[in-house]
XYZ file of C-alpha atoms in Angstrom:
410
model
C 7.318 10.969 -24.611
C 8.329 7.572 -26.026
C 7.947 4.680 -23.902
C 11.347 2.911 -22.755
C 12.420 -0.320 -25.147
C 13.150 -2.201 -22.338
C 12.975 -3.043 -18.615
C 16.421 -2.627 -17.387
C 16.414 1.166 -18.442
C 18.266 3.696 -16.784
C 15.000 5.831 -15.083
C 13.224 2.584 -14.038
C 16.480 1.017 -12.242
C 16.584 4.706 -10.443
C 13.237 4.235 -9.440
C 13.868 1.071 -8.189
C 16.699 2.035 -6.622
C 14.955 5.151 -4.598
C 11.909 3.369 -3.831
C 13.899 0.467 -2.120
C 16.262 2.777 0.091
C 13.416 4.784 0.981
C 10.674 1.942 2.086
C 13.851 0.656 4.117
C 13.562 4.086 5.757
C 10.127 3.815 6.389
C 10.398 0.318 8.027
C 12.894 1.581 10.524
C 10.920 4.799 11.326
C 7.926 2.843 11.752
C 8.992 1.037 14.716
C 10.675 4.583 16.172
C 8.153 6.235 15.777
C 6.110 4.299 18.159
C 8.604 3.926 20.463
C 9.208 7.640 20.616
C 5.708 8.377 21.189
C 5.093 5.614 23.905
C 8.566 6.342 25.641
C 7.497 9.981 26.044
C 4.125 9.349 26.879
C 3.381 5.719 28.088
C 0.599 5.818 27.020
C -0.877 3.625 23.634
C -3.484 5.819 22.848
C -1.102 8.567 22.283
C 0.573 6.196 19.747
C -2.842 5.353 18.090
C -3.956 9.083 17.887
C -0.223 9.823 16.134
C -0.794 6.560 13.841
C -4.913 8.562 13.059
C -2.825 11.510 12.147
C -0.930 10.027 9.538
C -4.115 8.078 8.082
C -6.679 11.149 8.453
C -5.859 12.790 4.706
C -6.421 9.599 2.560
C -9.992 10.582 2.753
C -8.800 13.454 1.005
C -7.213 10.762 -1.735
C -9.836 11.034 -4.169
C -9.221 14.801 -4.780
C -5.480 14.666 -4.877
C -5.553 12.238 -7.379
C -7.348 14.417 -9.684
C -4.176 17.221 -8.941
C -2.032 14.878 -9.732
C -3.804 13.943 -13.339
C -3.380 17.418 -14.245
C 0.331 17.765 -13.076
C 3.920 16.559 -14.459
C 4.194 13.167 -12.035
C 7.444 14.322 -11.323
C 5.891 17.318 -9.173
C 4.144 15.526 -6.617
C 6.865 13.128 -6.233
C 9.144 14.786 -5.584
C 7.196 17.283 -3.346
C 6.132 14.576 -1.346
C 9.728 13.380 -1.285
C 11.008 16.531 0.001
C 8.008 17.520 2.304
C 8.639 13.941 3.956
C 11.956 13.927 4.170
C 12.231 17.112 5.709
C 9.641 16.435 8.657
C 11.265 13.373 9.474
C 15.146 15.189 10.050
C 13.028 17.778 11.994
C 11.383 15.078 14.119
C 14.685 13.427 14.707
C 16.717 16.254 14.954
C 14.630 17.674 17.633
C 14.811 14.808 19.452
C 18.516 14.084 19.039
C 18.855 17.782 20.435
C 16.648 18.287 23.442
C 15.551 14.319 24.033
C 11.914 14.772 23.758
C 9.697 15.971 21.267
C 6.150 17.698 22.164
C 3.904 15.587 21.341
C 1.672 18.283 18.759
C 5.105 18.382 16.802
C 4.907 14.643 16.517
C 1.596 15.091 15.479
C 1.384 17.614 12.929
C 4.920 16.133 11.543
C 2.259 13.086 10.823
C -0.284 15.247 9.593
C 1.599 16.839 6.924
C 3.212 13.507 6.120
C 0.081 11.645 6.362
C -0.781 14.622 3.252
C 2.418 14.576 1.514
C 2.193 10.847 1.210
C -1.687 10.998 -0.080
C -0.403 13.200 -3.136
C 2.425 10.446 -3.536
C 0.949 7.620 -3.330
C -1.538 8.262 -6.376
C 2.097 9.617 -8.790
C 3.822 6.399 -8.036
C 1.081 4.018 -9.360
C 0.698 6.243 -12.571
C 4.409 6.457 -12.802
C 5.435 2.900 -13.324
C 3.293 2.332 -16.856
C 5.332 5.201 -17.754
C 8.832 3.712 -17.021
C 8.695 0.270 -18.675
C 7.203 -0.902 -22.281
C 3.640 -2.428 -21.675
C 4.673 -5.796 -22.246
C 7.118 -5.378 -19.262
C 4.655 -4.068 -17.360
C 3.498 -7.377 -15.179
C 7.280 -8.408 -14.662
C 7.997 -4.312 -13.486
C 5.091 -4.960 -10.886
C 6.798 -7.729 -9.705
C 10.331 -6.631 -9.449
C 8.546 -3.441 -7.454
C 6.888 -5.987 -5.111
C 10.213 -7.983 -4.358
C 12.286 -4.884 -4.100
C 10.320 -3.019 -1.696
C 8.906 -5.916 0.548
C 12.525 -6.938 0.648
C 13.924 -3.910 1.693
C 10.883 -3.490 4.273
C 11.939 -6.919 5.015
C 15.600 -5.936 6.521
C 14.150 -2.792 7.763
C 11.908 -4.604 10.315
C 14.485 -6.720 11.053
C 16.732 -4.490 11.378
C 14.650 -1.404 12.895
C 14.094 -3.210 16.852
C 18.123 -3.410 16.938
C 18.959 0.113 15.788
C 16.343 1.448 17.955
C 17.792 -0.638 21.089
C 21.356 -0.066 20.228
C 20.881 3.690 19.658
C 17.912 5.803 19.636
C 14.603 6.542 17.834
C 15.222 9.618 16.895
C 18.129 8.554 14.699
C 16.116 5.973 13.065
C 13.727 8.805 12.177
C 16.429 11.163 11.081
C 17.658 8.075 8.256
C 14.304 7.711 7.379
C 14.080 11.503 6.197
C 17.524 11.226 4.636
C 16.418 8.191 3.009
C 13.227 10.383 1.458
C 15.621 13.443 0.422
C 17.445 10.990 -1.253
C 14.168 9.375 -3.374
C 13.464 13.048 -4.207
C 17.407 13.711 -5.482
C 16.873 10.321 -7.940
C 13.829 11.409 -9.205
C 14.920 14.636 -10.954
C 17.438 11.858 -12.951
C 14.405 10.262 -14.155
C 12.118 10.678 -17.059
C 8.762 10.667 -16.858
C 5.694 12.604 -19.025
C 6.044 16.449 -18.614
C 1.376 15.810 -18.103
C -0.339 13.249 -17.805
C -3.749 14.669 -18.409
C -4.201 17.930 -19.241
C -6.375 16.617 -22.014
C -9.047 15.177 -19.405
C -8.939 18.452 -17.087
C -12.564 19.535 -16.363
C -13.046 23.338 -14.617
C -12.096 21.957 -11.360
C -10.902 19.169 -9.257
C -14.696 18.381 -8.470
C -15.340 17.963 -12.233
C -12.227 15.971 -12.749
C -13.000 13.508 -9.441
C -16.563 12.738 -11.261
C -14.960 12.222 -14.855
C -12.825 9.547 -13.273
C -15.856 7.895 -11.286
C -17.891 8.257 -14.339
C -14.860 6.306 -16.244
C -14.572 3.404 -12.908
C -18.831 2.961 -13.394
C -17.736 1.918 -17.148
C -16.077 -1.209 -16.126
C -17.757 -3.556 -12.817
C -14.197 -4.988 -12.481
C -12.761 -1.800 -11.868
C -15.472 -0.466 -9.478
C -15.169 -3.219 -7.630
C -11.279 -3.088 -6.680
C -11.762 -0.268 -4.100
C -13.668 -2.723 -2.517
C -11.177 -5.159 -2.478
C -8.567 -3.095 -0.852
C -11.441 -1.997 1.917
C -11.681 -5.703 2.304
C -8.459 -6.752 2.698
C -7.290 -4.139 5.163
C -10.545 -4.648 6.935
C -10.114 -7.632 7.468
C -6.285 -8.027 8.300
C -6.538 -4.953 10.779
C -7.918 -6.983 13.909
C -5.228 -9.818 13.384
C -2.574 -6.869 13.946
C -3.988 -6.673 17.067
C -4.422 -10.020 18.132
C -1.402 -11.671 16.869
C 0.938 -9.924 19.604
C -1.703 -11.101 22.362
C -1.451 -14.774 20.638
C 1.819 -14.573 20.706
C 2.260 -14.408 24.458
C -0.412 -16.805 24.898
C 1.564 -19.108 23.022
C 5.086 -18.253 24.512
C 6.790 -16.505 21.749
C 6.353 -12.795 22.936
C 7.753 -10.465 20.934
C 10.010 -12.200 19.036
C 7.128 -13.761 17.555
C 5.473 -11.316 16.908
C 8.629 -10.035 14.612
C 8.609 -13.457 12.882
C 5.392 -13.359 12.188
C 5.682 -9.646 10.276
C 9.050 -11.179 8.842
C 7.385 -14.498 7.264
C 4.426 -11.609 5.862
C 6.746 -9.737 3.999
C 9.110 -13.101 3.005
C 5.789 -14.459 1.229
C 5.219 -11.048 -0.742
C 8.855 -10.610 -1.446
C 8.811 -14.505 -2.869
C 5.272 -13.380 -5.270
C 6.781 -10.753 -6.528
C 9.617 -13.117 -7.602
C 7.115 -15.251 -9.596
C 5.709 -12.500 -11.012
C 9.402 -11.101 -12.155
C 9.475 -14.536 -13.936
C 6.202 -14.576 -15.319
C 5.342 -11.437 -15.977
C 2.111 -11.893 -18.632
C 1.710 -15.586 -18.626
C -0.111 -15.057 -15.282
C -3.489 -14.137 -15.913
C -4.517 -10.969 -13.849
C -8.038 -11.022 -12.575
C -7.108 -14.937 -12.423
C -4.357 -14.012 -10.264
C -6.504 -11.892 -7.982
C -9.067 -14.417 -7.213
C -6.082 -17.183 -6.376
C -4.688 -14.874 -3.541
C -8.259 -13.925 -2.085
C -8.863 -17.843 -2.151
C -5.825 -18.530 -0.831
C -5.577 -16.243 2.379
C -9.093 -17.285 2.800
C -8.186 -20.796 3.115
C -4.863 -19.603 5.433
C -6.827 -17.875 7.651
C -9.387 -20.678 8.053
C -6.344 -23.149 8.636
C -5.063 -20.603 11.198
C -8.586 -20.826 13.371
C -8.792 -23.908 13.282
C -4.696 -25.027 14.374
C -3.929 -21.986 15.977
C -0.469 -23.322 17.165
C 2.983 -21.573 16.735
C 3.958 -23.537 13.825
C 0.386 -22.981 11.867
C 0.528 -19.139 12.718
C 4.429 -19.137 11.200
C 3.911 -20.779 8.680
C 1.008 -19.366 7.657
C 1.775 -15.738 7.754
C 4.247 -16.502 4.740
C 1.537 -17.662 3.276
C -0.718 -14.820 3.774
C 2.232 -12.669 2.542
C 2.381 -14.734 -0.957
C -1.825 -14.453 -1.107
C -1.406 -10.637 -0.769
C 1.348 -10.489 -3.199
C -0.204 -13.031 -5.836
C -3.379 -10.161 -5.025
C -1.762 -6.835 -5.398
C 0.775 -7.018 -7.887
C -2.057 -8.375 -10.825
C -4.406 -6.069 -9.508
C -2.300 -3.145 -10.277
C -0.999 -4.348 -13.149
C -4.927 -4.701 -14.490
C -5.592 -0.753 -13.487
C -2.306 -0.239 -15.146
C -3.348 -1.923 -18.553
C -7.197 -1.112 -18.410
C -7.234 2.945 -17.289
C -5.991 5.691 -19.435
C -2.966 7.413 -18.295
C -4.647 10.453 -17.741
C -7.142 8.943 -15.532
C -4.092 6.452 -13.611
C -4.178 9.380 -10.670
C -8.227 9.564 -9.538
C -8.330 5.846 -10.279
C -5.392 4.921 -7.822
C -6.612 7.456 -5.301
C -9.929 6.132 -4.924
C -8.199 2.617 -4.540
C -6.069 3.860 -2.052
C -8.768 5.844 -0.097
C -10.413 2.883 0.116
C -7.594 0.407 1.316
C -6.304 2.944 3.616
C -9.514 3.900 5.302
C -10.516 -0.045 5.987
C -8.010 -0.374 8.695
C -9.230 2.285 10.862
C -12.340 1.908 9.978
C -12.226 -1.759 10.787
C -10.805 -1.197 14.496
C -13.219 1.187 15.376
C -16.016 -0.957 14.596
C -14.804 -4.341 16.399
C -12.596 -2.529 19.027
C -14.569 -3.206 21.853
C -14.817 -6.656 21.553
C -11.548 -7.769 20.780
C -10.919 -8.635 24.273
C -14.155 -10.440 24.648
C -13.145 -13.473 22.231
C -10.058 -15.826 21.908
C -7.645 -14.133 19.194
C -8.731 -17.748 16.848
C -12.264 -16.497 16.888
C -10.766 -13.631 14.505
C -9.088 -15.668 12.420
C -12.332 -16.795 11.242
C -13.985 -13.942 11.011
C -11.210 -12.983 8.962
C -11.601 -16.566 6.591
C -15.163 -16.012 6.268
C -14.844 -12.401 5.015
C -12.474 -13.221 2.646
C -14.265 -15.854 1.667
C -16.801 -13.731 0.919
C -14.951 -11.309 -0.887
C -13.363 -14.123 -2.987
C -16.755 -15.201 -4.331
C -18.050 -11.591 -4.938
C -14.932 -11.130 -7.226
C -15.294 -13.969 -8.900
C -19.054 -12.919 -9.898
C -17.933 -10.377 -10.855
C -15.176 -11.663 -13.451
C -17.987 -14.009 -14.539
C -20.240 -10.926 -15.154
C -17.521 -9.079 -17.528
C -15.461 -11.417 -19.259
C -14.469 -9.074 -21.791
C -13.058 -5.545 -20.600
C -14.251 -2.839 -21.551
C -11.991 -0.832 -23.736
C -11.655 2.637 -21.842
C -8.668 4.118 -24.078
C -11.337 6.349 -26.217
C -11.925 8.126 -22.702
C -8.941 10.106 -23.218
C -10.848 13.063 -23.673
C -13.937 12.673 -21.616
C -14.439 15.784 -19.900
């Protein structure tokens, strides 16, 4: 399939168009969902063990990206589209008809979701080198970032008032509309009928290893899934901690919201300067500026950890994470073959996805036993650790390998 000739074409702007609407979906479901769970049940544990659901098949990541490296990207898409969309009417619609939903409905809705969403996530990363010309491909990263964080944006802001003013379960019935109507947009847009038939092994197995085998070829790229573990590590006891700071320092809730509002402000605004940019800003360059940069936030954060400090720098930590991702992507995007895009996005998604979890289960018990600045620093000094290893790294590889003759690696 030729590539498009330009950005503006008529599949990406669908894309755009679907992805937005439906991670505005998300946003508001997001805050429903919790609410639905802790209004039926009272209980936070029962939200946490919903919230596990959801998270438990990334581990099966790795192996779906290999599927999906043998499929049409269209396929999983839009399977994960409908499967999603689907659940999420069925969750709401229960509710909106009997008022409560049992609880192992809510659950396995988030289990199959949770699944649906590890085959997607994996397709959509491949997809966009597909949709724009490779020149376009840095600025197409960046109008992603801006689109979606902005439309997660009005979501949050808009998902505490909907849920107030009406009910969860109608939030959760939009958010499956909004997911039926990603998958009805992406049959109106072209992508590759396969994206790697001609690096299929005998099995997934064989496939999973070809694409490891292909990461080992490059230390830049075996190193990102490391930097997503790291960065989700790291940010997942602040999620905790911030609401608890928060009422310490007399903003409650509404806080709280700001906070996750200046977050997604500061990706929506690096996504901006990546729109105008595009391939003037050096990637791995890039990468190493945000690490050092929410390093540095987080450090000013423990050691002023006053309202205005915490405000302000939570947009900042949302422009470090958006100066981070977007190049990072763009690199796997430029560097991996298309018929390896799948495993290679899987395994960096395993690994960002399981660091959260992972990351409250080891420092869980003694979040209570330290003032929430304490984690702030823990947080700095991680990243600051992470910032250097990447930057060893770069210094250890200054040329990239070129992986393009691995097309047909078995």
């Amino acid at each position: 399939m030729p590539l498009p000739s330009s950005l503006w074409n008529r599949s990406f702007v669908l894309w755009l168009l679907g992805s937005a609407q439906s991670r505005l979906g998300s946003a508001l479901s997001g805050i429903a969902l919790s609410f639905l769970v802790l209004s039926q049940t009272g209980s936070a544990r029962a939200t946490a063990l919903t919230l596990a659901c959801a998270l438990a098949p990334t581990l099966l990541m790795p192996l779906m990206g290999a599927w999906v490296d043998r499929m049409p990207l269209k396929v999983p898409l839009i399977g994960a589209a409908l499967v999603q969309g689907l659940l999420q009417v069925m969750v709401g619609g229960v509710a909106v008809a009997w008022g409560e939903v049992p609880l192992w409905v809510v659950n396995g809705a988030a289990l199959l979701s949770g699944l649906a969403n590890a085959f997607a996530q994996p397709a959509s990363s491949a997809a966009v080198p597909a949709l724009v010309p490779p020149n376009q491909l840095a600025r197409a990263n960046g109008v992603v970032t801006s689109v979606s964080q902005g439309a997660w944006l009005l979501g949050t802001l808009a998902g505490g008032g909907l849920v107030a003013a009406v009910s969860p379960a109608v939030a959760i019935a939009l958010d499956g509309v909004s997911f039926l109507v990603m998958a009805g947009l992406l049959t109106q847009v072209t992508l590759p009928q396969t994206m790697g038939r001609g690096a299929a092994g005998p099995g997934l197995l064989a496939d999973l290893r070809a694409g490891l085998r292909l990461m080992r070829r490059s230390r830049t790229l075996s190193f990102t899934p490391l930097i997503g573990l790291l960065l989700n590590a790291t940010l997942a006891p602040l999620l905790v901690i911030v609401p608890n700071l928060m009422v310490s320092l007399g903003a409650g809730a509404q806080g709280y919201g700001a906070f996750l509002a200046l977050e997604a402000a500061g990706m929506v605004v690096a996504g901006v300067l990546f729109t105008v940019l595009g391939r003037r800003l050096p990637t791995r360059r890039a990468t190493a500026a945000g690490l050092l940069l929410t390093a540095v936030t987080y450090g000013a954060m423990w050691s002023w950890p006053v309202l205005p400090v915490v405000l302000a720098g939570s947009a900042v930590l949302g422009f470090g994470f958006g100066i981070l991702n977007t190049p990072l992507n763009t690199l796997l995007q430029h560097l991996v073959p298309a018929a390896y895009l799948g495993r290679v996005f899987s395994v960096l998604g395993m690994g960002s996805s399981i660091g959260m979890p992972l990351s409250l289960l080891l420092v869980s018990p003694w979040l209570d036993r330290f003032p929430p600045a304490v984690w702030f620093g823990a947080a700095a000094c991680l990243q600051g650790l992470g910032t250097v290893a990447w930057i060893l790294v770069v210094q250890s590889e200054r040329r990239l390998p070129d992986l393009r003759g691995a097309e047909g690696m078995a």
